[in-house]
Coordinates of C-alpha atoms in Angstrom, one line a residue:
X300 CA 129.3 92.1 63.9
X301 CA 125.5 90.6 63.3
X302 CA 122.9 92.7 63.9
X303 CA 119.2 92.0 63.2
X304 CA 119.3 93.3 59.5
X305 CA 121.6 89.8 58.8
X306 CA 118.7 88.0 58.8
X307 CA 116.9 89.3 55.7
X308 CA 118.5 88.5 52.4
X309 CA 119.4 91.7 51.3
X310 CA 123.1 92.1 51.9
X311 CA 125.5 92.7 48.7
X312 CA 128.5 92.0 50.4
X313 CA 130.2 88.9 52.4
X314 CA 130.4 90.7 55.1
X315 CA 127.9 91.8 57.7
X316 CA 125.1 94.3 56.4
X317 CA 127.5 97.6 56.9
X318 CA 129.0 96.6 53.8
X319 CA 129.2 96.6 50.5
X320 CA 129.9 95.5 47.0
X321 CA 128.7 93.6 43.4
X322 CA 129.8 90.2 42.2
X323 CA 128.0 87.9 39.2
X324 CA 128.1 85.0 42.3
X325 CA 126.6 86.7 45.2
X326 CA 123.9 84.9 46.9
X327 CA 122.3 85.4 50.2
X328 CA 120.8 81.2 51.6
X329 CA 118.7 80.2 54.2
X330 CA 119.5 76.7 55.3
X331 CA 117.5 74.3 57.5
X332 CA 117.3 71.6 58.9
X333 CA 115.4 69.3 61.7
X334 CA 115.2 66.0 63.0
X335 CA 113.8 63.7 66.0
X336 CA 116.0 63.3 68.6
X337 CA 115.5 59.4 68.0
X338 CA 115.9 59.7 64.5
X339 CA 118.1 56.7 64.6
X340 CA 115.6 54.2 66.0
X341 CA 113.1 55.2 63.0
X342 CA 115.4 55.0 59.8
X343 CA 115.1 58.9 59.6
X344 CA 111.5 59.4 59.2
X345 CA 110.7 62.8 59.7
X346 CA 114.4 64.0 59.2
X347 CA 113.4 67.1 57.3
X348 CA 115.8 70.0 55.3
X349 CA 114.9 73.2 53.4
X350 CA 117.2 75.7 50.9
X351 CA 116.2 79.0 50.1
X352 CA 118.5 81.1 48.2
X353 CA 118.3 84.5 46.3
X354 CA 120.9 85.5 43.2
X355 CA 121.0 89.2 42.6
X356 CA 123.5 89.1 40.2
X357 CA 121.4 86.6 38.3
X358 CA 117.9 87.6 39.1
X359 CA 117.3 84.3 40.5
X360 CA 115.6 83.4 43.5
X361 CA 115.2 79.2 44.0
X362 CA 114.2 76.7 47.1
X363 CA 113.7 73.3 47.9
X364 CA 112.5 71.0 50.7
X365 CA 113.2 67.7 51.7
X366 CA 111.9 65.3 54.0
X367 CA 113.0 61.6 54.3
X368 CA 109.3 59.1 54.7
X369 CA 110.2 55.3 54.5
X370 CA 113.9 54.9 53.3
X371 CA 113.2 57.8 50.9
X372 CA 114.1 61.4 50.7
X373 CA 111.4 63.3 48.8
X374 CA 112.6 66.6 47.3
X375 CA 110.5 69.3 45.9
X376 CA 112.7 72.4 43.9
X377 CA 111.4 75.7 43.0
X378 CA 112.9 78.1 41.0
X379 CA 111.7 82.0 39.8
X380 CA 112.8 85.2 38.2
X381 CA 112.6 87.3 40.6
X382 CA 112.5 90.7 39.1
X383 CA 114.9 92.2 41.6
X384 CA 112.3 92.0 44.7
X385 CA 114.1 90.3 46.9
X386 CA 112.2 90.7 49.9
X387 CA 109.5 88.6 48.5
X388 CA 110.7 85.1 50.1
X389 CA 108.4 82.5 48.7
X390 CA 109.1 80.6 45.6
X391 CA 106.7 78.4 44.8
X392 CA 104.8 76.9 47.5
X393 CA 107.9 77.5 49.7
X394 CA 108.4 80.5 52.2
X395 CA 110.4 81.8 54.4
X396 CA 109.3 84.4 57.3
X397 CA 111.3 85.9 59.8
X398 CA 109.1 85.5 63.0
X399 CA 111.7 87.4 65.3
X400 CA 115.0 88.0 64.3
X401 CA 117.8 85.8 65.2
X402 CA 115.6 83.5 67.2
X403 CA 112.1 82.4 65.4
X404 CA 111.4 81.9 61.7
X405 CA 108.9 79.8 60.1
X406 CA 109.0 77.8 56.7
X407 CA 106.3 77.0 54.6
X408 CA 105.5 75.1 52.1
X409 CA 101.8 75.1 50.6
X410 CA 99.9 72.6 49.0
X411 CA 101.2 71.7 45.7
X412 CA 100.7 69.1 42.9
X413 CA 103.4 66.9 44.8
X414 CA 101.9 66.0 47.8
X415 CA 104.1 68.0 50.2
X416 CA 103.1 70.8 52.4
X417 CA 104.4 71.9 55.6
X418 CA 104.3 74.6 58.4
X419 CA 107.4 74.3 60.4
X420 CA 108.5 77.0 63.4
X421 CA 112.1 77.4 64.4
X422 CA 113.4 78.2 67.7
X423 CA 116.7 79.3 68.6
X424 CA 117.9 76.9 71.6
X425 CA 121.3 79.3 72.0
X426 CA 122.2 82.7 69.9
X427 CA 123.4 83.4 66.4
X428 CA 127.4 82.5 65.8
X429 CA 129.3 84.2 63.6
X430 CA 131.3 81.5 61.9
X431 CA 135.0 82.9 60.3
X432 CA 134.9 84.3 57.3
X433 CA 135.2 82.3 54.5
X434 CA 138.1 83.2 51.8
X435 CA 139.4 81.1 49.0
X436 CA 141.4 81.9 45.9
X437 CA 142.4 80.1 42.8
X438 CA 145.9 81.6 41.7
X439 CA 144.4 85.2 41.6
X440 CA 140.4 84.8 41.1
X441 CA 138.7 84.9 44.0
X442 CA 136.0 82.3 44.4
X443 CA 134.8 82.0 47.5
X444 CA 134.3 84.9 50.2
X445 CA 131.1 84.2 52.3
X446 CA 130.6 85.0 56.2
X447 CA 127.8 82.5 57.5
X448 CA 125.9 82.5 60.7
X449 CA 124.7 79.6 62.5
X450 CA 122.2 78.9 65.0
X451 CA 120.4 75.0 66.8
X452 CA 117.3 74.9 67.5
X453 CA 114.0 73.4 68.6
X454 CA 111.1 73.0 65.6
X455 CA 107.4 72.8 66.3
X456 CA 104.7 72.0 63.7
X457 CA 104.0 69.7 60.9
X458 CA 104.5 68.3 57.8
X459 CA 102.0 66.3 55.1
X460 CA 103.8 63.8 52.5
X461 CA 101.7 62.2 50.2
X462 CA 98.9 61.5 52.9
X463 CA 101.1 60.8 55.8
X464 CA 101.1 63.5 58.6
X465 CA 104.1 63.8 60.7
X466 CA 103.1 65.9 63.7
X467 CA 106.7 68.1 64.9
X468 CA 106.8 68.5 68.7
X469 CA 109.3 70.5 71.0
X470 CA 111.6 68.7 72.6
X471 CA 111.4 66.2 70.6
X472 CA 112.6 67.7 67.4
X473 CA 115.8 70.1 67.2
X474 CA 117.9 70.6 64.5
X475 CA 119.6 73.8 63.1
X476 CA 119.7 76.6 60.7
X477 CA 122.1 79.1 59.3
X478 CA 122.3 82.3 57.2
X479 CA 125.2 82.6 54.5
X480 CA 126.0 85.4 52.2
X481 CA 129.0 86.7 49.7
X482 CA 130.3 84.9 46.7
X483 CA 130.8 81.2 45.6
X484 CA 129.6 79.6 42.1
X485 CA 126.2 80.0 41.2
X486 CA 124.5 79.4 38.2
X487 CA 126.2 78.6 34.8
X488 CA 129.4 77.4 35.4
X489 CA 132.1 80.5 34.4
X490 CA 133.2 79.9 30.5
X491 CA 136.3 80.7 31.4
X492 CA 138.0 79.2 34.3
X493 CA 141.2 80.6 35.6
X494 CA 144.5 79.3 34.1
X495 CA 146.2 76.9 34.2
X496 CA 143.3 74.8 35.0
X497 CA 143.7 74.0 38.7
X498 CA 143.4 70.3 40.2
X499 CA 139.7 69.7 41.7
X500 CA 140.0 69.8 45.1
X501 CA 137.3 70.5 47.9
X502 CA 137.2 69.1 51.7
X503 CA 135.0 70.1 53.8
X504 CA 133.0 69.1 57.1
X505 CA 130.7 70.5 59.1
X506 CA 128.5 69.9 62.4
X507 CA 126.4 71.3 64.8
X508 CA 125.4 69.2 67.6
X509 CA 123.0 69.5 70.1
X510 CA 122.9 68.6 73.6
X511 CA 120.4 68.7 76.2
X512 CA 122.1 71.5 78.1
X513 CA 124.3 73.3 75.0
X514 CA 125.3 72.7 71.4
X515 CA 128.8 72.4 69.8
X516 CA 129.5 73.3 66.2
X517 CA 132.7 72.5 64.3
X518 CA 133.9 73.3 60.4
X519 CA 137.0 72.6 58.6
X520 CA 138.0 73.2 54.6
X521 CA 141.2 71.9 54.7
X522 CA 143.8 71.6 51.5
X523 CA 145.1 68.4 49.6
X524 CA 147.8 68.3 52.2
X525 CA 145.4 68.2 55.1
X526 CA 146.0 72.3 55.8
X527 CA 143.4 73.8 57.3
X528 CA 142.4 77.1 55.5
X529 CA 139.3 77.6 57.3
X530 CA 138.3 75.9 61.1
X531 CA 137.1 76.7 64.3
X532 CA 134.9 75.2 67.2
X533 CA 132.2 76.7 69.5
X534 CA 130.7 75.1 72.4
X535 CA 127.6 77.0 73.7
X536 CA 125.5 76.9 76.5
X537 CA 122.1 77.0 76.5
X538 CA 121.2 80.7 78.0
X539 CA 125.2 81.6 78.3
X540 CA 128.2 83.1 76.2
X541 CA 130.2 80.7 73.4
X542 CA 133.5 79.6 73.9
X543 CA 135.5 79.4 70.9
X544 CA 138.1 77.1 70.1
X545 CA 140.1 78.4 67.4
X546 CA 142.6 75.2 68.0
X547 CA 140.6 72.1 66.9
X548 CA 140.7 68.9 64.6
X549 CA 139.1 65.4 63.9
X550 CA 140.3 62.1 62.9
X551 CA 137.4 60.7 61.0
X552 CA 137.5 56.6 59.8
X553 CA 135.6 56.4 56.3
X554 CA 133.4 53.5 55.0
X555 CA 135.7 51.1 52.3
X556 CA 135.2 52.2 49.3
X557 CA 133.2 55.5 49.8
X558 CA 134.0 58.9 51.1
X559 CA 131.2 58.8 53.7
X560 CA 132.5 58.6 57.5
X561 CA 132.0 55.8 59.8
X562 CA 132.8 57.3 62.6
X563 CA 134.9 60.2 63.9
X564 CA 136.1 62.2 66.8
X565 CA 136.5 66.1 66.9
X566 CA 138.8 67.7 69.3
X567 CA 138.3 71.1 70.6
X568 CA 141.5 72.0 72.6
X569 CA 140.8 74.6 75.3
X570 CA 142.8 76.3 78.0
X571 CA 141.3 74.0 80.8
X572 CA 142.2 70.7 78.7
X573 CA 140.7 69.0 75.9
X574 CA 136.8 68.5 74.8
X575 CA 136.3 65.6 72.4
X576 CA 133.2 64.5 70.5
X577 CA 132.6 61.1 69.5
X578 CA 130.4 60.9 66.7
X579 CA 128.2 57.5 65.0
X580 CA 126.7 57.9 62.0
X581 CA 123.4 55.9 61.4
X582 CA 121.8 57.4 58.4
X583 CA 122.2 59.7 55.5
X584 CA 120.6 62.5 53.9
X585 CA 121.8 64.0 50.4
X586 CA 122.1 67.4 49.8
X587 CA 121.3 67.1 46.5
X588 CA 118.0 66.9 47.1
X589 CA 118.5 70.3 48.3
X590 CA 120.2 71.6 45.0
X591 CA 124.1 71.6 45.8
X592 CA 126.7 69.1 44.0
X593 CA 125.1 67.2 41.3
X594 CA 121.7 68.3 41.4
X595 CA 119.9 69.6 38.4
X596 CA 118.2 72.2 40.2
X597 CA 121.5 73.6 40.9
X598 CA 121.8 77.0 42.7
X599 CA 120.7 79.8 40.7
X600 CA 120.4 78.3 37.7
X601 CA 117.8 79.7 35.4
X602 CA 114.5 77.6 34.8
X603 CA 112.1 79.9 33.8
X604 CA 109.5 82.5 35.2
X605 CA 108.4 80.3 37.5
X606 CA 109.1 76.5 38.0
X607 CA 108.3 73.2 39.9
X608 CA 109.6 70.2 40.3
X609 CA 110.4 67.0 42.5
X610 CA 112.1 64.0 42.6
X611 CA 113.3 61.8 44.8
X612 CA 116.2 59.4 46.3
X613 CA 116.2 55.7 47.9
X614 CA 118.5 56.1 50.6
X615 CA 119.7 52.1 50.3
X616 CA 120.2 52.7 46.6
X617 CA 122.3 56.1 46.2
X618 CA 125.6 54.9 44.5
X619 CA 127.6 56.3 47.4
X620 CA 130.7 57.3 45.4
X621 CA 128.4 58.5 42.2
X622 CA 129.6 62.8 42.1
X623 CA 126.3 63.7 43.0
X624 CA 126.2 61.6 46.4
X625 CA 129.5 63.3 47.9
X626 CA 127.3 66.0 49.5
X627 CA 125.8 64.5 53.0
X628 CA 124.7 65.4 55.9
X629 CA 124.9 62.3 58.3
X630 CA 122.9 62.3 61.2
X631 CA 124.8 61.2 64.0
X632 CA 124.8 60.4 67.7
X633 CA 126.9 62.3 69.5
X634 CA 129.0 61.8 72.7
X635 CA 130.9 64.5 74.5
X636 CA 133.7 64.6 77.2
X637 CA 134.6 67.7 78.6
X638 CA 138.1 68.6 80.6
X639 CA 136.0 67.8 84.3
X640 CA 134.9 64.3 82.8
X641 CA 131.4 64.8 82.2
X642 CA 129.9 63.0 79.7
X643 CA 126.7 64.4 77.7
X644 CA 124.7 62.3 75.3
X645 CA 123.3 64.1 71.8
X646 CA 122.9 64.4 68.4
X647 CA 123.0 65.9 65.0
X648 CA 124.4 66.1 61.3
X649 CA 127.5 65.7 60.0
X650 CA 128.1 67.2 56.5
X651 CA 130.6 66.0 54.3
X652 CA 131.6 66.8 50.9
X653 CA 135.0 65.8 49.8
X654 CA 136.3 65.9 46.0
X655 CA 139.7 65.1 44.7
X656 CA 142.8 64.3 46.8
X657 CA 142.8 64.5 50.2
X658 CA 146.6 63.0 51.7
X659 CA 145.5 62.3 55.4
X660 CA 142.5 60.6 54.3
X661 CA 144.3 58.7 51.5
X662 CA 142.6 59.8 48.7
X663 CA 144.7 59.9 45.7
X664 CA 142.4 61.2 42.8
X665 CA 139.1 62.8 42.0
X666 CA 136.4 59.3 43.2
X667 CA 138.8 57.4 44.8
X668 CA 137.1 55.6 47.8
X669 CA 138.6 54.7 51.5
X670 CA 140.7 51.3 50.7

């Protein structure tokens, strides 16, 4: 159960705030993300993403903020000790303020030697979901056990890069956020891994959608075999209850030679007959630029007292089968068909990471593209 407590990062158990225990990988994230609803008629400008995460097992509290300006996704990281105050969310020039839990929160990022600032206002367009929770063991280590909420919204604000202001206006810009919290690796990779070493293995998609009258979101981690360990589907109307469809799939087509996805379709199988989702992808942003796979401003990772950096990533150039370019989220159009034949027009990200085999996708090995 999710009660307004879940919002503040100060949980110590992968569970919902009653709860409790200790772990060397706990972490408690924000994660955001926003974009204009014509995103794919501008080449992304303006698509924006933020991380905020705190480490209480490694005294680590670290952010980063991305926004994508002219075929390029600028990223600044921030990393700190954080001398077990973990209600003090701003590293760096980033912050993160709960405005009204489980609706409104802000992120800020001040003026800094980079060029970037921004002050960006979310607002929850349907409530909170309580995704499944998240279990996954290696022969008897567990090493992933996370609950994660997630909510779409609309942004208001604006955002400075380098001179250029991009002014965020409601409707026009929605995206979505979520909360997560438990254990998965952070930091310094464990020294030793459990034995025998297993295959590396990891598929995963994700993606809330939004539509002018409700949003869907869908998830799946599924084995080498195609097994889904972890899936579900919502469908959620704006001012109403979710309906969850714990019987769903998708049949995604990927690019030749790369792991990305040209084009898919998720099915959410209900009791009244079959909602599918026809997604397009047009453009991608990297979520490396946000600290996850490949990124050396990796989660938790210590990088001093207090640290500051940025870099950045051409969109046209990023090798797409390169380790640290598996991680996207693809912003996508979105076309839905629901059981009575209405069809509803919308948008939003598809995240992807996928590493080793996968059999239904035909990927044999750890890089192997789509033939």
């Amino acid at each position: 159960m999710l009660t307004k407590a879940d919002d503040y990062a100060i949980h110590q158990a992968p569970v919902p705030i009653a709860y409790a225990t200790t772990d060397r990988n706990f972490y408690d994230r924000y994660f955001f993300n926003g974009y204009p609803q014509d995103a794919a008629d501008v080449n992304g400008d303006g698509h924006f993403a933020c991380a905020f995460g705190v480490y209480p097992g490694h005294n680590i509290m670290d952010a980063a903020f991305s926004v994508i300006v002219d075929g390029v996704q600028k990223n600044v990281h921030a990393s700190k000790v954080m001398h077990m105050e973990r209600m003090d969310t701003q590293v760096g020039p980033i912050r993160v303020e709960i405005v009204e839990p489980l609706q409104v929160l802000r992120v800020i990022v001040e003026d800094n030697e980079h060029g970037i600032s921004a002050n960006l206002t979310f607002t929850g367009r349907t409530q909170a979901l309580e995704e499944p929770r998240f279990i996954s063991r290696v022969g008897p280590r567990t090493v992933m056990d996370y609950t994660r909420l997630t909510q779409n919204g609309e942004w208001e604000g604006w955002i400075e890069v380098q001179g250029k202001r991009i002014e965020v206006t409601r409707p026009r810009y929605r995206g979505t956020r979520d909360r997560s919290w438990g254990i998965r690796p952070v930091g310094a990779a464990d020294s030793q891994p459990v034995a025998p070493p297993p295959e590396p293995q990891f598929y995963w998609l994700w993606c809330p959608l939004n539509f002018d009258d409700r949003i869907s979101l869908y998830h799946i981690n599924s084995d080498r075999q195609g097994h889904a360990w972890n899936t579900n589907g919502v469908v959620c109307p704006v001012g109403g209850e979710p309906v969850e469809y714990g019987r769903c799939s998708s049949d995604v087509t990927f690019k030749p030679g790369t792991r990305h996805a040209a084009g898919a379709t998720l099915t959410l199988n209900g009791e009244d007959g079959d909602t599918t989702i026809t997604l397009e992808p047009h453009y991608t942003f990297y979520m490396q630029g946000l600290g996850y796979v490949g990124s050396d401003w990796g989660h938790g990772h210590y990088k001093g007292e207090n640290a500051l950096g940025y870099d950045e990533i051409v969109l046209a150039d990023a090798p797409a089968l390169s380790f640290e370019h598996l991680h996207i989220q693809a912003f996508s159009s979105a076309t839905m068909t629901t059981p009575d034949g209405k069809v509803r027009k919308g948008q939003g990200v598809f995240e992807q990471l996928i590493i080793g085999a996968h059999d239904p996708s035909g990927f044999a090995d750890m890089l192997d593209g789509a033939k």
